[in-house]
Coordinates of N, CA and C in Angstrom, one line a residue:
V1 N -2.5 14.9 -16.3 CA -2.8 14.2 -15.9 C -1.9 13.1 -16.2
C2 N -1.4 12.7 -15.4 CA -0.6 11.0 -16.6 C -0.6 9.8 -14.9
S3 N -0.4 8.2 -15.4 CA -0.3 7.6 -14.8 C 0.7 6.9 -14.8
I4 N 0.9 6.8 -13.3 CA 2.5 5.8 -12.7 C 1.8 4.3 -12.7
N5 N 2.8 2.9 -12.7 CA 2.4 2.2 -13.4 C 1.9 1.6 -11.5
N6 N 1.6 1.7 -10.2 CA 1.4 1.4 -9.3 C 0.2 1.9 -9.1
G7 N -1.2 2.2 -10.2 CA -2.6 2.8 -10.4 C -3.0 4.1 -9.5
R8 N -2.0 5.2 -9.1 CA -1.5 6.2 -9.0 C -2.1 7.3 -9.7
I9 N -2.8 8.3 -10.0 CA -3.2 8.9 -10.8 C -2.4 10.9 -10.2
K10 N -1.6 11.5 -10.9 CA -0.9 12.7 -10.7 C -1.4 13.1 -12.1
F11 N -1.8 14.7 -10.6 CA -1.3 16.2 -11.2 C -1.1 17.4 -12.2
F12 N 0.2 17.3 -12.8 CA 0.6 18.7 -13.2 C -0.1 20.0 -13.1
D13 N 1.2 20.3 -13.2 CA 0.8 22.7 -13.3 C 1.5 22.0 -15.2
I14 N 0.4 22.8 -15.5 CA 1.2 22.8 -17.6 C 2.7 24.0 -17.1
N15 N 2.3 24.9 -16.8 CA 2.8 26.2 -16.3 C 4.3 25.5 -16.7
S16 N 4.0 24.9 -14.9 CA 5.1 25.3 -14.2 C 6.2 23.6 -14.1
K17 N 5.2 22.2 -14.1 CA 5.2 21.3 -15.0 C 5.8 20.5 -13.7
K18 N 4.9 21.3 -12.3 CA 5.3 19.9 -11.0 C 3.8 19.3 -10.4
C19 N 4.0 18.3 -9.7 CA 2.6 18.1 -9.6 C 2.5 18.3 -8.3
R20 N 0.7 19.3 -8.8 CA -0.7 19.4 -8.0 C -1.4 18.1 -7.6
H21 N -1.4 17.6 -7.0 CA -2.6 16.4 -6.8 C -1.9 15.2 -6.7
T22 N -1.8 13.9 -5.7 CA -1.7 12.6 -6.1 C -2.5 11.6 -5.4
V23 N -4.0 11.4 -6.4 CA -4.4 10.1 -6.5 C -4.0 9.3 -6.3
Q24 N -4.8 7.8 -4.8 CA -5.0 6.5 -5.2 C -6.2 5.9 -6.1
A25 N -5.8 5.2 -7.2 CA -7.2 5.1 -8.7 C -7.3 3.3 -8.0
L26 N -6.6 2.8 -8.6 CA -6.5 1.3 -8.8 C -5.4 1.0 -8.0
Y27 N -5.2 -0.6 -7.7 CA -4.4 -1.3 -7.5 C -3.7 -1.9 -8.6
S28 N -3.4 -1.8 -10.0 CA -2.7 -1.9 -11.2 C -3.1 -0.7 -11.7
S29 N -1.9 -1.3 -12.9 CA -1.6 0.0 -13.4 C -2.5 0.0 -14.7
F30 N -2.4 1.9 -15.6 CA -3.4 2.0 -16.7 C -2.6 1.7 -17.8
Q31 N -3.4 1.0 -18.8 CA -3.4 0.8 -19.9 C -3.1 1.8 -20.5
Q32 N -4.1 3.4 -20.4 CA -5.2 4.2 -21.4 C -6.1 4.8 -20.0
I33 N -5.6 6.6 -20.3 CA -6.1 7.6 -20.0 C -6.7 8.8 -20.3
K34 N -8.5 9.0 -20.6 CA -8.6 10.2 -21.5 C -9.9 10.7 -20.4
V35 N -8.8 12.7 -20.4 CA -9.9 13.6 -19.6 C -11.7 13.9 -20.2
W36 N -13.0 12.9 -19.8 CA -14.1 13.3 -20.3 C -14.6 14.5 -19.5
L37 N -15.3 14.8 -20.9 CA -16.6 15.9 -20.0 C -17.8 15.6 -20.2
N38 N -17.9 15.1 -19.6 CA -19.8 14.1 -19.4 C -20.6 15.4 -20.2
N39 N -20.9 16.4 -19.1 CA -22.0 17.4 -19.5 C -21.2 18.4 -19.1
C40 N -20.3 18.8 -20.8 CA -20.2 20.7 -21.4 C -21.0 21.5 -20.3
E41 N -22.6 21.8 -20.3 CA -22.9 22.4 -19.7 C -22.4 22.9 -18.6
D42 N -21.8 21.3 -17.8 CA -21.5 21.9 -16.6 C -20.4 21.3 -15.9
I43 N -19.3 21.7 -16.7 CA -17.9 20.3 -16.7 C -16.7 20.7 -15.6
V44 N -17.9 21.7 -14.5 CA -16.8 21.8 -13.2 C -17.7 19.6 -12.4
T45 N -17.9 20.4 -12.2 CA -18.9 19.2 -11.3 C -19.3 17.8 -12.4
R46 N -18.6 18.1 -13.5 CA -19.8 16.4 -13.8 C -17.2 16.0 -15.1
S47 N -17.3 16.1 -14.2 CA -15.6 16.6 -15.5 C -15.5 14.7 -14.8
Y48 N -14.8 13.8 -15.8 CA -14.1 12.4 -15.4 C -12.6 12.5 -15.7
L49 N -11.6 11.2 -15.2 CA -11.2 11.0 -16.1 C -11.8 9.2 -16.1
A50 N -11.6 8.6 -17.8 CA -11.7 7.2 -18.3 C -10.9 6.7 -18.3
Y51 N -10.4 5.5 -17.4 CA -9.5 4.6 -17.4 C -9.8 3.5 -18.7
R52 N -8.3 2.9 -18.5 CA -8.9 1.5 -19.1 C -7.1 -0.2 -17.9
T53 N -8.3 -1.0 -18.1 CA -6.7 -1.9 -17.5 C -7.1 -2.5 -18.3
L54 N -6.4 -4.0 -18.1 CA -6.3 -4.1 -19.0 C -7.2 -5.7 -19.6
N55 N -8.1 -6.0 -18.7 CA -9.6 -5.9 -19.1 C -11.0 -4.9 -19.0
K56 N -10.7 -4.1 -19.0 CA -11.1 -3.5 -18.1 C -10.6 -1.8 -18.3
I57 N -12.9 -1.3 -18.3 CA -12.6 0.2 -18.4 C -13.4 0.6 -17.3
G58 N -13.7 1.6 -16.9 CA -14.9 2.9 -15.1 C -13.7 3.9 -15.6
V59 N -14.1 5.1 -15.2 CA -14.1 6.3 -14.1 C -14.5 6.7 -13.1
M60 N -13.4 7.4 -13.4 CA -13.1 8.3 -11.9 C -13.5 9.3 -11.8
K61 N -14.2 10.0 -10.1 CA -14.8 11.2 -10.3 C -13.8 12.8 -10.6
L62 N -13.6 13.7 -10.8 CA -12.9 14.5 -10.8 C -13.2 15.7 -10.1
P63 N -12.1 16.6 -9.3 CA -10.4 16.6 -9.6 C -10.0 15.2 -8.4
G64 N -10.9 14.8 -7.8 CA -10.7 13.2 -7.3 C -9.7 14.1 -4.9
T65 N -11.0 12.6 -4.2 CA -9.7 12.8 -3.2 C -8.9 11.1 -2.8
G66 N -10.0 10.6 -3.7 CA -8.8 9.1 -3.4 C -9.6 7.8 -3.1
H67 N -10.5 8.6 -2.7 CA -12.5 7.4 -1.8 C -12.5 6.8 -3.3
P68 N -12.9 5.7 -2.0 CA -13.6 4.7 -3.4 C -14.6 4.8 -3.8
N69 N -15.1 6.0 -3.1 CA -17.2 5.7 -3.7 C -16.4 6.7 -5.1
E70 N -15.2 7.2 -5.3 CA -15.4 8.0 -6.7 C -15.2 7.3 -8.2
Y71 N -15.0 6.1 -7.9 CA -14.8 5.6 -8.8 C -15.3 4.8 -9.4
D72 N -15.5 4.1 -10.8 CA -16.3 2.7 -11.1 C -14.9 1.9 -11.9
I73 N -15.2 1.1 -12.2 CA -15.2 0.2 -13.3 C -16.4 -1.3 -14.1
I74 N -15.6 -1.8 -15.1 CA -16.5 -2.5 -14.9 C -16.1 -4.6 -16.0
L75 N -15.3 -4.9 -16.1 CA -14.8 -5.9 -17.2 C -16.5 -5.4 -18.2
A76 N -14.7 -5.4 -19.0 CA -15.7 -4.8 -20.8 C -15.3 -6.1 -20.9
H77 N -13.6 -6.7 -20.9 CA -13.6 -7.6 -22.3 C -12.8 -8.7 -21.4
P78 N -12.7 -9.4 -20.8 CA -12.3 -10.9 -20.7 C -11.4 -11.4 -21.2
T79 N -11.2 -10.9 -22.8 CA -10.2 -11.2 -23.6 C -9.2 -10.5 -24.0
G80 N -9.4 -8.6 -24.0 CA -8.5 -8.4 -23.0 C -9.4 -6.6 -23.6
V81 N -8.8 -5.6 -23.3 CA -9.5 -4.7 -24.4 C -8.8 -4.1 -24.7
R82 N -8.6 -3.8 -25.7 CA -7.6 -3.1 -27.4 C -7.0 -1.3 -26.9
L83 N -8.8 -1.7 -26.7 CA -8.7 0.6 -27.2 C -10.6 1.0 -27.3
F84 N -10.0 2.1 -26.1 CA -11.8 2.8 -25.8 C -11.5 4.1 -26.0
D85 N -13.1 4.9 -26.1 CA -12.8 6.5 -25.7 C -13.9 7.3 -26.0
V86 N -13.5 7.8 -25.2 CA -15.2 8.9 -25.1 C -15.6 9.9 -26.0
T87 N -16.7 10.0 -25.7 CA -18.3 10.8 -26.7 C -17.5 12.5 -25.3
S88 N -17.3 13.3 -25.5 CA -17.4 14.4 -24.9 C -19.1 14.4 -25.4
C89 N -18.9 15.1 -24.3 CA -20.9 16.1 -24.1 C -21.8 14.7 -24.5
H90 N -21.8 13.7 -24.3 CA -22.6 13.0 -24.0 C -21.6 11.2 -23.4
N91 N -22.8 10.8 -22.5 CA -23.5 9.8 -21.4 C -22.3 8.1 -21.6
L92 N -21.4 8.3 -23.4 CA -21.2 7.2 -23.5 C -20.2 7.5 -23.6
L93 N -19.4 5.9 -23.8 CA -18.6 5.4 -23.5 C -17.7 4.0 -24.9
I94 N -16.8 4.1 -25.4 CA -16.7 3.1 -26.4 C -15.9 1.8 -26.3
S95 N -15.7 1.0 -26.2 CA -14.4 0.0 -26.0 C -14.0 -1.1 -27.1
C96 N -13.3 -1.4 -27.7 CA -13.3 -1.7 -28.4 C -12.3 -4.0 -28.1
G97 N -11.8 -5.0 -28.5 CA -11.7 -6.4 -27.5 C -10.7 -6.8 -28.9
E98 N -9.3 -6.5 -27.6 CA -8.0 -7.7 -27.9 C -8.5 -9.1 -29.3
K99 N -9.2 -8.9 -28.8 CA -9.1 -11.0 -29.0 C -11.5 -11.1 -29.6
D100 N -12.2 -10.7 -29.8 CA -13.7 -10.9 -29.0 C -13.5 -10.8 -30.6
N101 N -12.9 -9.8 -31.4 CA -14.0 -8.6 -32.6 C -15.1 -8.2 -32.0
C102 N -15.2 -7.5 -30.8 CA -16.2 -6.4 -30.8 C -16.0 -5.2 -29.6
I103 N -17.1 -4.9 -30.7 CA -17.2 -3.4 -30.4 C -17.7 -2.6 -29.6
F104 N -18.0 -2.5 -28.1 CA -18.8 -2.0 -27.4 C -19.2 -0.4 -27.3
I105 N -20.6 -0.2 -27.2 CA -21.1 0.6 -25.9 C -22.0 0.8 -25.0
W106 N -21.3 1.6 -24.2 CA -21.5 0.9 -23.3 C -22.0 2.6 -23.1
K107 N -23.3 2.7 -21.5 CA -24.0 4.1 -20.9 C -23.5 3.7 -19.7
F108 N -22.6 5.4 -19.5 CA -22.3 5.5 -18.1 C -23.8 5.5 -17.1
D109 N -23.7 5.1 -16.0 CA -25.0 5.8 -14.7 C -24.4 7.0 -13.8
M110 N -25.0 8.1 -14.5 CA -24.4 9.0 -13.9 C -25.2 8.7 -12.6
I111 N -26.9 8.8 -12.2 CA -27.0 8.7 -11.1 C -26.5 7.7 -9.6
S112 N -25.9 6.0 -10.2 CA -25.3 5.5 -9.4 C -24.3 6.7 -8.9
M113 N -24.0 7.5 -10.0 CA -22.8 7.3 -9.5 C -22.6 8.6 -8.1
E114 N -23.5 10.0 -8.5 CA -23.9 10.4 -7.3 C -24.1 10.0 -6.1
K115 N -25.1 9.1 -6.4 CA -25.8 8.4 -4.6 C -24.5 7.8 -4.8
H116 N -23.6 7.2 -4.9 CA -21.9 6.6 -4.5 C -21.5 7.9 -3.6
L117 N -21.0 9.2 -4.6 CA -20.6 10.3 -3.7 C -21.4 11.1 -2.7
E118 N -22.4 10.8 -2.7 CA -23.4 11.1 -1.6 C -22.7 10.5 0.1
N119 N -21.8 9.2 0.2 CA -21.9 9.0 1.0 C -20.0 8.9 1.1
K120 N -19.0 9.5 0.6 CA -18.3 9.5 -0.1 C -16.6 10.1 2.1
T121 N -17.8 10.5 3.0 CA -16.6 11.0 3.8 C -15.7 9.9 4.4
L122 N -15.1 10.8 5.0 CA -14.1 9.8 5.4 C -14.5 9.1 7.5
E123 N -15.0 10.8 7.5 CA -15.3 10.1 9.2 C -16.2 8.2 9.8
S124 N -17.2 8.9 8.1 CA -18.0 7.4 8.4 C -17.2 5.3 8.2
N125 N -15.6 6.3 8.0 CA -14.8 4.7 7.7 C -14.1 4.7 9.0
L126 N -14.9 3.6 10.0 CA -14.7 2.5 10.7 C -13.4 2.4 10.9
E127 N -12.9 2.1 9.3 CA -11.4 1.1 9.3 C -10.2 2.2 9.8
L128 N -10.6 3.6 9.5 CA -9.2 4.7 9.6 C -9.8 5.0 10.5
Q129 N -10.2 4.8 11.4 CA -10.6 6.0 12.9 C -9.5 5.5 13.5
K130 N -9.3 3.5 13.3 CA -8.5 2.8 14.7 C -6.8 3.2 14.4
F131 N -6.7 4.8 13.3 CA -6.2 5.4 13.5 C -5.1 6.9 13.6
E132 N -6.7 7.2 14.2 CA -6.4 8.0 15.2 C -5.7 8.3 15.8
S133 N -5.1 7.1 17.0 CA -4.7 7.3 18.4 C -3.4 7.6 17.9
L134 N -2.6 7.4 16.3 CA -1.4 7.6 16.1 C -1.4 8.9 16.1
F135 N -2.5 9.2 15.5 CA -1.9 10.7 15.1 C -1.9 11.7 15.8
Y136 N -1.8 11.1 17.6 CA -1.7 12.1 18.8 C -0.7 10.9 18.9
Y137 N -0.4 9.8 18.8 CA 1.1 9.8 19.7 C 2.6 10.5 19.5
I138 N 1.9 10.6 17.3 CA 3.2 10.9 17.6 C 4.0 13.0 17.9
Q139 N 3.3 13.2 18.0 CA 2.7 14.7 18.6 C 3.5 14.3 20.3
L140 N 4.0 13.0 20.5 CA 4.6 13.0 22.1 C 5.7 11.9 21.8
Q141 N 6.8 12.4 20.9 CA 8.2 12.3 20.6 C 8.6 12.4 21.7
D142 N 9.0 14.2 21.4 CA 9.1 14.7 21.9 C 8.9 15.1 23.3
A143 N 9.9 14.3 24.9 CA 9.4 14.6 25.4 C 9.3 16.4 26.9
S144 N 9.7 17.0 26.1 CA 9.5 18.6 26.4 C 7.9 18.9 25.6
N145 N 8.0 18.1 24.6 CA 6.2 19.0 24.9 C 5.5 18.0 24.6
L146 N 4.6 18.8 25.7 CA 3.1 17.7 25.7 C 2.3 17.8 25.5
K147 N 2.0 19.2 24.3 CA 0.8 19.4 24.0 C 0.0 18.7 23.1
I148 N -0.8 18.5 22.8 CA -1.8 18.0 21.7 C -2.8 18.6 20.8
E149 N -2.6 18.3 19.6 CA -2.9 19.4 18.8 C -4.0 18.9 17.7
Q150 N -5.1 19.7 17.6 CA -5.3 19.0 16.3 C -4.8 18.6 14.3
V151 N -3.7 19.8 14.5 CA -3.4 19.4 13.2 C -1.2 19.0 13.9
I152 N -1.0 18.5 12.9 CA 0.7 18.6 13.0 C 1.5 19.3 11.6
S153 N 2.3 19.2 12.0 CA 3.5 19.7 10.5 C 3.5 19.3 9.9
L154 N 4.0 18.9 8.4 CA 3.7 18.0 7.2 C 4.5 17.6 7.6
P155 N 5.9 17.6 8.4 CA 7.7 16.4 8.6 C 7.0 15.7 9.5
L156 N 5.9 15.6 10.5 CA 5.6 14.9 11.1 C 4.5 13.4 9.7
I157 N 4.1 14.1 8.8 CA 3.6 12.2 8.9 C 4.8 11.2 7.9
T158 N 5.6 11.5 8.3 CA 6.8 10.2 8.0 C 6.7 9.9 9.2
D159 N 6.8 9.9 10.1 CA 6.9 9.7 11.6 C 5.8 8.3 11.6
F160 N 4.3 9.4 11.1 CA 3.3 8.8 10.9 C 2.8 7.4 10.0
I161 N 4.0 7.7 9.3 CA 3.8 6.8 7.6 C 4.6 5.7 8.1
R162 N 5.8 6.0 9.4 CA 6.7 4.7 9.2 C 6.0 3.6 10.8
T163 N 5.2 4.2 11.8 CA 5.0 3.6 12.5 C 3.8 2.8 12.6
L164 N 3.5 2.8 10.4 CA 1.7 1.6 9.8 C 2.9 1.3 9.4
G165 N 3.9 0.4 9.5 CA 5.1 -0.3 8.6 C 5.6 -0.1 7.1
I166 N 5.5 0.3 6.9 CA 5.8 1.5 5.6 C 7.0 2.4 5.9
Y167 N 7.6 2.1 4.5 CA 9.3 2.4 5.3 C 9.4 3.2 4.0
I168 N 9.4 4.9 3.8 CA 9.3 5.7 2.4 C 10.8 6.1 2.9
S169 N 11.0 6.5 0.8 CA 12.9 6.5 0.3 C 13.1 8.1 1.3
E170 N 13.8 9.4 0.8 CA 13.7 10.4 0.6 C 13.0 10.9 -0.6
R171 N 13.2 10.5 -1.5 CA 12.5 10.9 -2.6 C 11.2 11.3 -2.8
Q172 N 10.5 9.9 -1.9 CA 9.4 10.0 -1.5 C 8.9 11.3 -0.5
I173 N 9.9 11.9 0.2 CA 9.7 12.6 0.7 C 9.4 13.7 0.7
Q174 N 10.2 13.9 -0.2 CA 10.6 15.3 -1.2 C 9.9 15.9 -1.8
E175 N 9.0 14.3 -2.3 CA 8.2 14.1 -3.6 C 6.8 15.0 -2.8
L176 N 6.9 14.6 -1.6 CA 5.6 15.0 -1.6 C 5.7 16.5 -1.0
Y177 N 6.5 16.7 -0.2 CA 7.5 17.8 0.7 C 6.7 19.0 -0.4
D178 N 7.3 18.7 -1.8 CA 7.2 19.4 -3.1 C 5.8 19.6 -3.3
E179 N 5.2 18.6 -3.2 CA 3.3 18.6 -4.0 C 2.8 19.3 -3.3
Q180 N 3.3 19.3 -2.0 CA 2.2 20.2 -1.0 C 2.3 21.7 -0.6
C181 N 4.1 22.1 -0.7 CA 4.3 23.5 -0.5 C 4.3 24.1 -2.0
F182 N 4.1 23.3 -3.6 CA 3.3 23.5 -4.6 C 0.8 24.0 -4.4
K183 N 1.1 23.2 -3.9 CA -0.6 23.8 -3.7 C -0.5 24.6 -2.8
K184 N -0.6 24.4 -2.5 CA -0.7 25.1 -0.3 C -0.1 26.8 -1.0
N185 N 1.2 27.0 -1.5 CA 2.1 28.0 -1.8 C 1.8 28.2 -0.9
I186 N 3.3 26.8 -0.6 CA 3.9 27.5 0.9 C 5.6 26.9 0.6
L187 N 6.2 28.0 1.6 CA 7.7 27.3 0.6 C 8.7 26.6 1.6
D188 N 7.9 26.9 3.3 CA 8.8 26.1 3.4 C 7.3 24.6 4.0
P189 N 7.8 23.7 3.7 CA 6.6 22.1 4.2 C 7.1 22.1 5.4
Y190 N 8.0 22.4 6.9 CA 7.4 22.4 8.7 C 5.4 23.8 8.1
K191 N 5.7 24.7 7.4 CA 4.1 25.8 8.0 C 3.3 25.1 7.4
I192 N 3.7 23.8 7.2 CA 2.3 23.0 6.3 C 1.2 22.7 7.6
K193 N 0.3 22.9 8.0 CA -0.8 21.9 9.4 C -1.1 21.3 8.3
I194 N -1.5 19.8 9.2 CA -2.6 19.2 8.1 C -3.8 18.7 9.5
D195 N -4.8 18.6 9.9 CA -6.0 17.4 10.4 C -6.0 15.9 10.6
F196 N -5.6 16.0 10.7 CA -6.6 14.0 10.8 C -6.9 13.0 9.4
Y197 N -7.5 13.9 9.2 CA -8.2 13.3 7.4 C -7.5 13.8 6.4
E198 N -6.7 15.3 6.7 CA -5.8 15.0 5.6 C -4.7 14.5 5.3
T199 N -4.5 14.2 6.7 CA -3.3 13.1 7.0 C -3.3 11.6 6.6
I200 N -4.9 11.5 6.5 CA -5.3 9.9 6.4 C -4.8 10.1 4.9
R201 N -6.1 11.0 3.9 CA -5.4 10.7 2.8 C -4.3 11.3 1.9
I202 N -3.2 11.6 2.7 CA -2.4 11.8 2.3 C -1.8 10.2 2.3
Y203 N -1.7 9.4 3.3 CA -1.4 8.9 3.9 C -1.5 7.1 2.9
Y204 N -2.9 7.4 2.7 CA -3.8 6.4 1.5 C -3.4 6.9 -0.6
N205 N -3.3 7.8 -0.4 CA -3.2 8.1 -1.6 C -1.8 7.8 -3.0
H206 N -0.6 8.6 -1.2 CA 0.6 9.0 -1.9 C 1.1 7.6 -1.3
F207 N 1.0 6.6 -0.3 CA 2.1 5.8 0.5 C 1.7 4.4 1.3
A208 N -0.3 4.5 1.0 CA -0.4 3.0 1.5 C -0.8 2.5 0.1
N209 N -0.9 0.9 0.3 CA -1.4 0.3 -0.9 C -0.3 -0.2 -1.6
N210 N 1.1 0.0 -1.8 CA 1.9 0.0 -2.5 C 2.3 -0.7 -2.8
T211 N 2.7 -1.8 -4.1 CA 2.5 -3.4 -4.1 C 3.8 -2.6 -4.7
L212 N 4.6 -1.8 -5.0 CA 6.3 -1.6 -5.9 C 6.8 -1.9 -3.8
Q213 N 6.6 -0.9 -2.6 CA 7.0 0.1 -1.2 C 7.9 -2.0 -1.9
T214 N 9.1 -1.1 -0.6 CA 9.8 -2.7 -0.8 C 10.1 -2.8 0.9
S215 N 9.9 -3.7 1.1 CA 9.6 -4.8 2.7 C 10.5 -4.5 3.9
I216 N 10.2 -4.7 4.9 CA 11.7 -4.1 5.8 C 12.7 -5.6 5.7
H217 N 11.9 -6.3 5.1 CA 13.1 -7.4 4.8 C 14.2 -7.7 3.0
D218 N 13.8 -7.2 2.5 CA 14.4 -7.2 1.1 C 15.3 -5.7 1.5
I219 N 15.3 -5.2 1.7 CA 15.8 -3.6 2.5 C 16.4 -4.7 3.4
L220 N 16.7 -4.5 4.8 CA 17.3 -5.0 5.5 C 18.3 -6.1 4.9
K221 N 18.0 -6.8 3.5 CA 18.3 -7.9 3.2 C 20.0 -7.6 2.2
S222 N 19.2 -6.8 1.8 CA 19.9 -6.0 0.1 C 21.5 -5.1 1.0
V223 N 21.3 -4.4 1.8 CA 22.1 -4.6 3.2 C 22.9 -4.9 3.3
F224 N 22.3 -6.2 4.1 CA 23.4 -7.2 4.8 C 24.1 -8.0 3.7
N225 N 23.3 -8.1 2.9 CA 24.4 -8.1 0.8 C 25.1 -7.1 0.9
E226 N 24.9 -5.6 1.2 CA 26.3 -5.0 0.5 C 27.3 -5.6 0.7
Y227 N 27.5 -5.9 2.9 CA 28.1 -5.4 3.4 C 29.1 -7.4 3.7
K228 N 27.9 -8.0 2.9 CA 28.8 -9.5 3.4 C 29.6 -9.5 2.9
L229 N 31.1 -10.5 4.1 CA 32.4 -10.2 4.1 C 32.6 -11.6 5.1
S230 N 33.6 -11.6 4.7 CA 34.6 -13.3 5.4 C 33.7 -13.0 7.3
K231 N 34.3 -14.2 7.8 CA 34.3 -13.9 8.9 C 35.0 -13.2 9.6
N232 N 36.5 -13.4 8.8 CA 37.7 -12.8 9.7 C 38.2 -11.0 9.2
S233 N 37.1 -10.7 8.3 CA 36.7 -9.4 8.2 C 36.5 -8.1 8.7
K234 N 36.9 -7.2 9.3 CA 35.6 -6.1 9.9 C 35.5 -5.1 8.7
I235 N 34.3 -5.3 9.1 CA 33.3 -3.7 8.6 C 33.5 -2.9 9.3
N236 N 32.7 -1.8 8.6 CA 33.5 -0.2 8.2 C 31.8 0.6 8.9
I237 N 31.7 0.1 10.2 CA 31.0 0.6 11.2 C 30.3 2.4 10.7
H238 N 30.9 3.0 10.5 CA 30.7 4.3 9.8 C 29.8 4.4 8.9
S239 N 29.9 3.1 7.3 CA 29.6 3.4 6.4 C 29.0 2.7 6.8
L240 N 28.3 0.7 7.4 CA 26.8 1.1 7.4 C 26.3 1.6 7.8
I241 N 25.9 2.3 9.1 CA 25.3 3.6 9.9 C 25.3 4.7 8.2
Q242 N 25.6 4.9 7.5 CA 25.4 5.3 6.5 C 24.4 5.1 6.0
T243 N 24.3 3.7 5.1 CA 24.1 3.0 4.1 C 22.2 3.1 5.4
L244 N 22.3 2.9 6.3 CA 21.3 2.5 7.3 C 19.9 3.4 7.0
V245 N 21.3 4.9 7.6 CA 20.0 5.9 7.1 C 19.7 6.0 5.8
R246 N 20.4 5.5 5.1 CA 20.2 6.1 3.3 C 18.8 5.4 3.4
V247 N 18.0 4.7 4.0 CA 17.2 3.0 2.9 C 17.0 3.5 4.7
N248 N 16.4 4.9 5.2 CA 15.4 5.3 6.1 C 14.9 3.5 7.3
I249 N 16.0 3.2 7.7 CA 16.2 1.7 8.7 C 16.9 2.3 9.6
F250 N 16.0 2.7 11.4 CA 16.4 3.1 12.7 C 16.7 2.2 13.3
F251 N 17.7 2.1 13.9 CA 17.7 1.0 15.1 C 17.1 2.1 16.3
F252 N 17.0 1.6 17.8 CA 16.9 2.0 18.6 C 17.7 1.0 20.1
L253 N 18.6 1.8 20.8 CA 19.4 0.6 21.6 C 19.8 1.4 22.5

């Protein structure tokens, strides 16, 4: 397990060193994470990931789908958390403050978490259901295809993401392909089929609320700064087009 600096958690296979799973946890980076076996008699359903930010501590249900109900977080030390630890097979977390010279012992409310997990279906989220029309719309981009399916091939998710105004790089796309191919044990990403709800999970866990995501304004600005010339100079149009394709900008003429 590792944390990346935009609040996402990645799960890696130890033997192959390949990423198997990505979930969006918080909108800020983690300072420390630990796998917490809350109940040693039931490690399959009672395992959590404990973490701390600058001044909070929290837990996430493993393996996790990215649903907000799988997380719980509390302000532990307003002046900052220096470090924290877990107690395996016990329902306790320990935190130490940065400047308040306090050590706190926290008892995790398992019953409250279980109640949260009972109501975590994506179908109940009206905010996500508005994306469903986009899921079917991207299937009609090809004029020769007038058939609507309940599933799409994995590469079509890039069109779904761009329709939502998020411009993803070739590296992000390849990382997604590698993860899904490894996870589903399929070599060709075009043979991977995903339904609407899995599309939403991929969108949320990989691309939504990415504070490091470059905006379209920033991309265009960087491109035209690169080709900033005097009025009488000529721009190599082929080089410009290659640059625009590289940063995933598409113009429709």
